[in-house]
XYZ file of C-alpha atoms in Angstrom:
517
model
C 47.621 166.210 202.567
C 48.660 164.889 199.689
C 45.880 167.460 198.004
C 47.562 170.552 199.225
C 50.618 168.901 199.002
C 50.429 169.003 194.631
C 48.684 172.374 195.277
C 51.363 174.681 196.661
C 53.501 173.299 194.055
C 51.076 175.022 190.470
C 51.970 177.354 191.100
C 55.967 178.017 190.994
C 55.483 175.390 187.915
C 53.480 177.630 186.389
C 55.943 181.289 187.601
C 58.500 178.917 185.607
C 56.076 178.445 182.311
C 55.732 182.177 181.882
C 60.018 182.928 183.142
C 60.602 180.560 180.105
C 57.989 181.636 178.036
C 59.975 185.362 177.938
C 63.173 183.696 177.300
C 61.602 182.269 173.725
C 60.420 186.742 172.776
C 63.631 187.517 173.695
C 65.826 185.542 171.492
C 63.396 185.863 169.396
C 64.186 189.689 169.032
C 67.260 188.737 168.585
C 67.241 186.575 166.206
C 65.625 188.996 163.691
C 68.535 190.620 163.708
C 70.935 188.485 161.904
C 70.935 188.013 158.491
C 67.881 185.936 156.694
C 68.291 182.859 155.255
C 67.080 182.308 151.741
C 64.979 178.362 152.658
C 66.152 175.443 150.956
C 64.211 174.273 147.590
C 61.899 171.276 148.465
C 63.447 167.592 148.498
C 63.047 166.247 144.916
C 61.220 163.797 144.456
C 62.300 160.011 145.500
C 59.943 159.244 142.085
C 62.171 160.062 139.454
C 64.759 157.236 141.801
C 62.416 154.136 143.184
C 64.930 152.222 145.659
C 64.862 148.226 143.943
C 63.786 145.404 145.699
C 64.496 141.934 145.495
C 63.068 139.559 147.466
C 61.952 135.674 147.167
C 58.637 133.737 146.748
C 57.790 132.974 150.345
C 60.525 135.599 152.369
C 59.489 138.217 153.699
C 61.685 141.895 154.548
C 60.811 144.865 156.841
C 60.907 148.000 155.377
C 61.828 151.156 158.613
C 60.806 154.397 158.331
C 61.423 157.049 159.952
C 58.463 159.927 159.498
C 55.784 158.371 160.877
C 53.579 156.102 157.689
C 50.051 157.917 156.577
C 49.203 155.158 153.582
C 50.552 152.595 151.996
C 50.244 151.074 147.999
C 51.072 148.253 145.756
C 50.435 148.173 142.681
C 49.443 144.753 142.419
C 48.923 142.650 145.181
C 49.228 139.133 144.262
C 52.643 139.688 143.944
C 53.129 141.127 146.912
C 51.597 142.407 150.117
C 52.246 145.645 152.081
C 51.132 145.913 156.263
C 52.161 148.684 158.519
C 52.849 147.153 161.807
C 53.691 150.250 163.288
C 53.860 154.288 163.018
C 56.781 153.147 161.947
C 57.794 149.917 160.032
C 56.864 148.445 156.219
C 56.081 144.797 156.132
C 56.873 143.027 152.758
C 55.058 139.567 151.575
C 56.535 138.317 148.941
C 53.740 135.933 146.550
C 54.843 134.849 143.153
C 57.221 136.262 141.023
C 56.727 139.027 138.987
C 58.067 142.198 139.680
C 55.586 145.943 141.069
C 55.929 148.324 142.572
C 54.713 150.087 146.109
C 54.245 153.613 147.147
C 54.733 154.841 150.638
C 52.998 158.286 151.812
C 54.988 159.659 155.111
C 54.044 162.501 157.222
C 54.092 166.040 156.247
C 52.942 165.276 152.740
C 56.733 163.749 151.136
C 56.520 160.139 149.468
C 58.927 157.181 149.063
C 58.423 155.372 146.361
C 60.544 151.079 145.474
C 60.707 149.038 142.913
C 60.457 145.025 143.689
C 61.242 142.303 142.418
C 59.970 138.695 143.540
C 61.443 135.091 142.066
C 60.771 132.323 142.984
C 62.228 130.317 145.408
C 65.151 127.952 143.586
C 64.837 125.244 147.074
C 62.753 122.859 145.560
C 64.536 123.402 142.064
C 67.568 123.051 143.498
C 65.659 119.662 145.175
C 64.887 118.428 142.148
C 68.074 119.245 140.245
C 70.703 117.637 143.117
C 67.845 113.703 142.613
C 68.274 114.289 138.556
C 71.870 114.646 139.539
C 72.342 111.348 141.488
C 70.384 109.406 138.987
C 72.913 109.894 136.699
C 76.332 109.512 138.362
C 73.833 106.176 139.532
C 73.216 104.844 136.051
C 75.718 106.061 134.148
C 79.213 105.489 136.177
C 82.339 106.643 135.640
C 81.332 108.802 132.903
C 81.387 112.426 133.566
C 78.134 114.647 132.723
C 76.989 117.485 134.141
C 73.962 118.751 134.356
C 72.486 122.594 134.804
C 68.829 124.752 134.744
C 68.396 127.762 134.096
C 65.080 129.103 133.045
C 63.049 125.823 133.482
C 65.457 124.263 130.967
C 68.144 121.912 131.647
C 71.680 121.698 129.820
C 73.017 118.515 129.817
C 76.955 118.444 128.810
C 79.753 116.206 129.357
C 80.309 113.030 127.636
C 79.781 109.833 127.507
C 80.860 106.282 125.674
C 77.727 105.816 123.654
C 74.746 106.887 122.171
C 72.560 104.575 124.507
C 74.217 106.612 127.317
C 73.391 109.659 125.574
C 70.091 109.007 124.983
C 69.712 107.465 128.962
C 70.700 110.919 130.506
C 68.099 112.717 128.157
C 65.263 110.649 129.914
C 66.737 111.219 133.128
C 66.389 115.282 132.792
C 63.858 114.890 130.395
C 61.693 114.899 133.941
C 62.844 118.368 135.027
C 61.294 119.646 132.190
C 62.702 120.869 128.293
C 66.091 119.285 128.184
C 68.499 120.337 125.201
C 70.941 117.782 124.856
C 75.103 119.071 124.333
C 76.260 116.094 125.165
C 79.757 114.058 123.123
C 79.899 110.995 122.671
C 83.692 108.872 122.369
C 84.492 107.725 119.035
C 82.705 104.085 118.947
C 85.094 101.316 117.690
C 85.018 99.812 114.608
C 81.350 98.329 113.256
C 81.244 93.934 114.246
C 81.773 92.976 110.283
C 79.573 89.372 109.301
C 80.371 86.752 106.855
C 77.156 84.772 106.035
C 78.124 81.607 104.303
C 75.001 80.540 101.714
C 74.900 77.076 99.520
C 71.907 76.477 98.116
C 71.400 73.456 96.423
C 69.087 72.348 93.661
C 68.016 69.585 91.907
C 65.593 69.325 89.044
C 64.277 65.606 88.418
C 61.759 64.816 84.972
C 60.833 61.872 83.500
C 58.708 61.572 80.224
C 57.058 59.287 77.996
C 55.541 58.884 75.008
C 53.952 56.634 72.710
C 51.429 57.392 69.650
C 50.136 55.620 66.565
C 49.555 57.728 63.306
C 48.005 55.337 60.317
C 48.419 57.020 56.821
C 47.404 55.318 53.565
C 48.695 56.698 50.084
C 46.100 54.298 47.867
C 46.029 50.982 49.549
C 42.563 50.177 48.659
C 42.512 53.032 46.175
C 41.987 54.723 49.924
C 44.177 57.945 50.410
C 44.215 59.538 54.033
C 45.814 58.980 58.339
C 44.273 57.666 61.328
C 45.378 59.892 64.009
C 44.581 61.191 67.358
C 46.870 64.764 67.020
C 48.947 64.336 69.988
C 52.213 63.975 67.282
C 52.201 65.584 64.170
C 50.449 63.502 61.345
C 51.626 63.293 58.054
C 50.572 65.866 54.868
C 49.210 64.800 51.794
C 49.295 66.305 48.221
C 45.882 67.698 47.146
C 44.880 65.502 43.815
C 45.422 66.882 40.818
C 44.467 63.992 37.250
C 46.548 61.361 37.872
C 49.962 62.520 39.549
C 50.694 60.458 42.343
C 50.222 61.194 45.555
C 53.249 63.493 47.970
C 53.127 63.032 51.326
C 54.816 64.616 53.966
C 55.840 63.896 57.195
C 56.592 66.824 58.817
C 58.465 65.119 61.966
C 59.246 61.693 61.380
C 59.430 60.726 65.188
C 60.796 57.186 66.246
C 59.845 54.963 63.939
C 58.433 55.097 60.471
C 56.854 51.979 58.343
C 56.444 52.248 54.722
C 54.995 49.578 52.996
C 55.015 50.934 48.919
C 53.945 48.184 47.220
C 51.106 48.151 49.706
C 50.542 52.163 49.576
C 51.047 51.466 53.271
C 52.938 53.299 56.842
C 53.389 54.692 59.810
C 54.994 56.381 62.175
C 55.609 55.269 66.109
C 56.309 57.853 68.744
C 58.415 56.244 71.230
C 59.881 57.830 73.625
C 62.039 57.742 77.728
C 63.409 61.345 78.492
C 65.122 60.987 81.296
C 67.065 64.757 82.426
C 68.273 66.321 85.639
C 68.886 69.157 86.288
C 71.726 70.864 89.435
C 72.257 74.432 90.560
C 74.876 75.144 92.786
C 76.012 78.120 94.366
C 77.986 79.053 97.399
C 77.641 82.894 97.941
C 79.872 84.219 100.611
C 78.383 87.775 101.579
C 79.727 90.018 104.108
C 78.104 92.950 106.208
C 78.158 95.073 108.920
C 75.885 95.242 111.794
C 72.726 95.678 111.613
C 73.224 96.525 107.527
C 71.419 95.006 105.378
C 73.660 92.288 102.299
C 72.301 90.835 98.737
C 73.215 88.816 96.149
C 72.632 87.816 93.063
C 73.295 84.729 89.991
C 72.555 84.890 87.229
C 71.558 87.840 85.303
C 68.331 89.581 83.540
C 65.863 89.454 80.833
C 64.269 92.282 78.738
C 60.913 92.696 79.571
C 58.159 94.889 77.839
C 56.235 97.021 79.056
C 52.899 98.885 77.542
C 51.235 102.448 78.385
C 49.720 105.567 77.115
C 51.119 107.631 75.297
C 50.827 111.017 73.553
C 47.171 111.018 72.634
C 46.530 108.040 74.179
C 49.004 105.508 71.465
C 49.860 102.447 73.052
C 53.577 102.545 73.580
C 55.696 99.366 74.618
C 58.857 100.092 76.880
C 61.437 97.700 77.517
C 62.651 97.044 80.953
C 65.042 94.421 82.386
C 63.662 91.477 85.463
C 66.812 89.895 87.487
C 66.273 86.314 88.060
C 69.366 83.651 88.993
C 70.101 83.464 92.865
C 69.673 86.002 95.363
C 70.557 86.348 98.663
C 69.670 89.263 100.609
C 69.780 89.101 104.461
C 70.543 91.832 107.252
C 72.279 90.457 110.277
C 72.438 92.212 113.789
C 73.990 90.864 116.935
C 71.775 90.934 119.885
C 72.893 92.187 123.717
C 73.841 87.796 124.137
C 76.051 88.043 121.233
C 74.280 85.507 119.121
C 73.620 86.735 115.740
C 69.790 87.351 114.789
C 69.628 87.378 110.558
C 66.591 88.068 108.504
C 67.197 85.712 105.053
C 65.249 86.759 101.907
C 66.620 83.755 99.719
C 65.625 83.168 96.362
C 66.041 80.868 92.929
C 64.299 81.988 89.860
C 64.633 80.832 85.934
C 63.040 82.180 82.840
C 60.246 79.760 81.313
C 59.205 79.525 77.482
C 57.124 77.249 77.936
C 54.475 79.130 80.142
C 55.802 82.313 77.972
C 54.158 85.006 76.289
C 54.163 85.552 72.603
C 54.434 89.025 71.827
C 54.458 90.382 68.247
C 56.393 87.418 67.055
C 58.767 88.486 70.069
C 58.918 85.421 72.579
C 58.523 86.682 76.835
C 59.870 83.744 79.112
C 58.076 83.731 82.594
C 59.178 83.466 85.803
C 59.738 80.474 87.667
C 60.778 81.468 91.274
C 61.057 79.725 94.397
C 61.572 82.230 97.948
C 61.217 82.486 101.438
C 61.650 84.929 104.072
C 62.651 84.167 107.333
C 63.585 85.614 110.968
C 67.037 82.735 113.267
C 69.001 83.434 115.791
C 72.156 81.681 116.269
C 75.021 81.119 117.405
C 78.506 82.620 115.532
C 79.248 79.007 113.787
C 76.071 77.549 113.963
C 74.452 76.575 110.543
C 70.566 76.587 110.616
C 69.078 74.753 106.550
C 66.081 75.456 104.824
C 64.823 72.376 103.877
C 61.987 70.798 102.538
C 60.604 73.610 99.561
C 59.355 70.996 97.208
C 57.885 70.362 93.281
C 56.308 67.373 92.197
C 53.711 67.155 89.240
C 52.722 64.012 87.343
C 50.850 64.875 83.986
C 49.672 62.233 82.343
C 47.979 62.440 78.466
C 45.870 60.257 76.886
C 44.167 60.343 73.908
C 42.402 58.274 71.267
C 40.077 57.856 67.874
C 36.113 57.295 69.816
C 34.849 53.930 69.589
C 37.883 52.428 66.991
C 40.269 53.128 70.835
C 38.623 51.034 73.267
C 39.099 48.246 70.778
C 40.721 45.051 72.898
C 44.834 44.933 71.666
C 43.589 46.542 68.248
C 42.493 49.482 70.629
C 45.956 50.647 71.276
C 47.128 51.217 68.305
C 44.353 53.864 67.867
C 45.882 55.350 70.996
C 48.153 57.669 72.320
C 49.875 58.473 75.614
C 52.370 60.743 77.729
C 53.060 60.724 80.945
C 55.409 63.319 82.666
C 56.914 63.301 86.126
C 58.988 66.577 87.906
C 60.417 66.762 90.850
C 62.227 69.829 92.330
C 64.136 69.902 95.462
C 65.446 73.514 97.719
C 67.922 73.188 99.768
C 69.607 76.320 101.779
C 72.625 76.012 104.759
C 73.753 79.755 106.383
C 76.308 79.291 108.514
C 77.720 83.409 109.972
C 80.584 83.757 111.202
C 81.992 86.458 113.199
C 85.725 88.255 111.020
C 87.842 90.485 110.153
C 90.616 92.379 108.366
C 93.440 90.932 106.858
C 95.887 91.760 109.050
C 98.723 94.032 106.847
C 101.274 91.806 105.598
C 100.079 89.002 106.422
C 99.547 87.344 102.786
C 96.431 86.828 100.826
C 95.383 83.680 99.528
C 95.767 83.834 95.555
C 93.852 81.979 93.043
C 94.373 79.232 90.785
C 94.628 79.057 87.255
C 94.009 76.422 84.625
C 95.985 78.404 81.688
C 98.669 80.778 82.577
C 97.315 84.423 81.542
C 99.716 86.899 79.392
C 103.246 87.757 80.782
C 102.046 92.251 81.375
C 102.525 94.749 79.437
C 104.596 96.640 81.810
C 106.346 93.626 82.913
C 105.383 93.119 86.247
C 102.298 93.095 88.097
C 99.960 96.338 88.651
C 98.894 97.318 91.904
C 98.026 100.689 94.139
C 101.197 101.675 96.044
C 101.863 101.055 99.413
C 102.810 102.744 102.800
C 105.776 102.534 101.773
C 105.229 105.085 98.838
C 101.892 106.740 100.270
C 103.698 107.831 103.746
C 101.502 106.443 106.873
C 97.626 107.632 107.386
C 96.149 107.705 110.239
C 94.710 104.740 111.707
C 93.513 107.032 115.218
C 90.136 110.005 115.294
C 91.029 113.323 114.845
C 89.165 114.186 118.328
C 88.578 111.690 121.240
C 84.831 112.706 121.539
C 81.844 113.774 119.024
C 78.932 115.813 118.759
C 76.489 113.389 118.808
C 74.302 115.004 116.155
C 77.729 114.593 113.854
C 78.035 109.951 114.949
C 74.274 110.023 114.292
C 74.961 112.100 110.655
C 77.193 110.067 109.843
C 75.527 106.716 110.498
C 73.111 107.606 107.625
C 73.040 105.532 104.708
C 74.370 107.824 102.059
C 71.794 108.271 98.765
C 73.546 109.535 96.011
C 69.795 111.904 94.399
C 68.306 110.525 90.492
C 69.582 113.012 88.036
C 67.244 114.635 86.127
C 67.330 114.357 82.914
C 65.151 116.887 81.170
C 63.357 117.020 78.538
C 64.512 117.538 74.613
C 63.500 120.598 73.808
C 61.553 121.041 70.802
C 62.651 121.502 67.313
C 62.623 124.982 65.755
C 59.128 126.259 64.317
C 59.724 126.145 60.501
C 59.256 129.370 58.524
C 56.202 129.459 56.687
C 56.227 130.842 53.205
C 54.983 134.283 52.442
C 50.797 133.664 50.750
C 51.360 134.838 46.910
C 50.386 138.387 46.249
């Protein structure tokens, strides 16, 4: 029965469809009577004005399209990936940072264009930056340091109290990548000044014993001559000329001189005992800043010739000056423990003409030097002594005439003996102290002069005008903070360039005379 009903309704539907077709035909005939309208020009392509899309790596976006999608194309698939999830929807996934394009072909031949920019995700970077900021706040409490991270570069700004804090902030921020240090540093307080009190004590002792005998004859037993060991200057005789008397020349009578004119026999005896004592005491007080080197010299300079090759290989002698005397060089450093670390190099030197060198008739002295270089750490006011720099020397010289000098008792007259002993000791005592300048307005110590000088020509002592004449001077820094580079540059030692002396100008050539015609 149901089947019959289905077929009974069908003729009615067919009739309705036929009626509708006639109505559309009539409407079409009526439309043709209206004035015709020119067809609209095709829409301008979207390729001239693409749509911009900004995505983040790891995120997706859905593009809804009114017309069904026929085909899609992504310029660089490693940057973004497109997937059609329905005829009217496109899923776009961002993969890596970069720039690419997307083209969508729609049903009917139209197209849509998109410019896609994929940027890196800032989630991990932000977490790392926040972690570094917490580390800087933990390591540098109370110091205003700001950190910004742009284009894989870290920028540090703010103010720290010292260079060590700035270095620590840069070390922490460098874990993110390249770091640009834009920190400012508080103006540091004045450096501590260290006074080194040094005592040099040098004692040189020497003893010398000399004993010698020279026997000479001017005609005794019809013999002219002398017996000597040549250790001490023997007498000299003039040559014989006929019956002229013999003349004897004694260059050095020394201690004892005997001569019997009736016997024409004489003797010179060297019998000396010498004791020497030399004491050198210097107490220099040298002032230096923390970490800066200071030196002291009490002595002088002596000329020292040096031979060098000149023009054409001709030797040329130039004079140089060498320093000698009591010298001290030290570098103090205050340690974090509050102690003073000292690198001390004391030296004591003196001219030694005995071991000098004779050059063209001039005596160039040698140097006897005692020096050392040591490091020590001690508290303020403590002292250390460097002793034991001893120099003991004994020289024993015995000269005699062979055979005769070996005869007991009598042989003593044909012997010469010289004994020299030297003893030298150097002691250095060093005491460091932290000092401050004498406050303004406080009296300073005055020197005591045994004999007064002449009165000044101006009627009063010359002195530099004070604040009453020059006005007050600034005692505070003009800026509370300065750039780190400026502070480091100000702490560098200032070097004065050496002026080069230009070589002497060549003399103008003399005009040559014209050859005779």
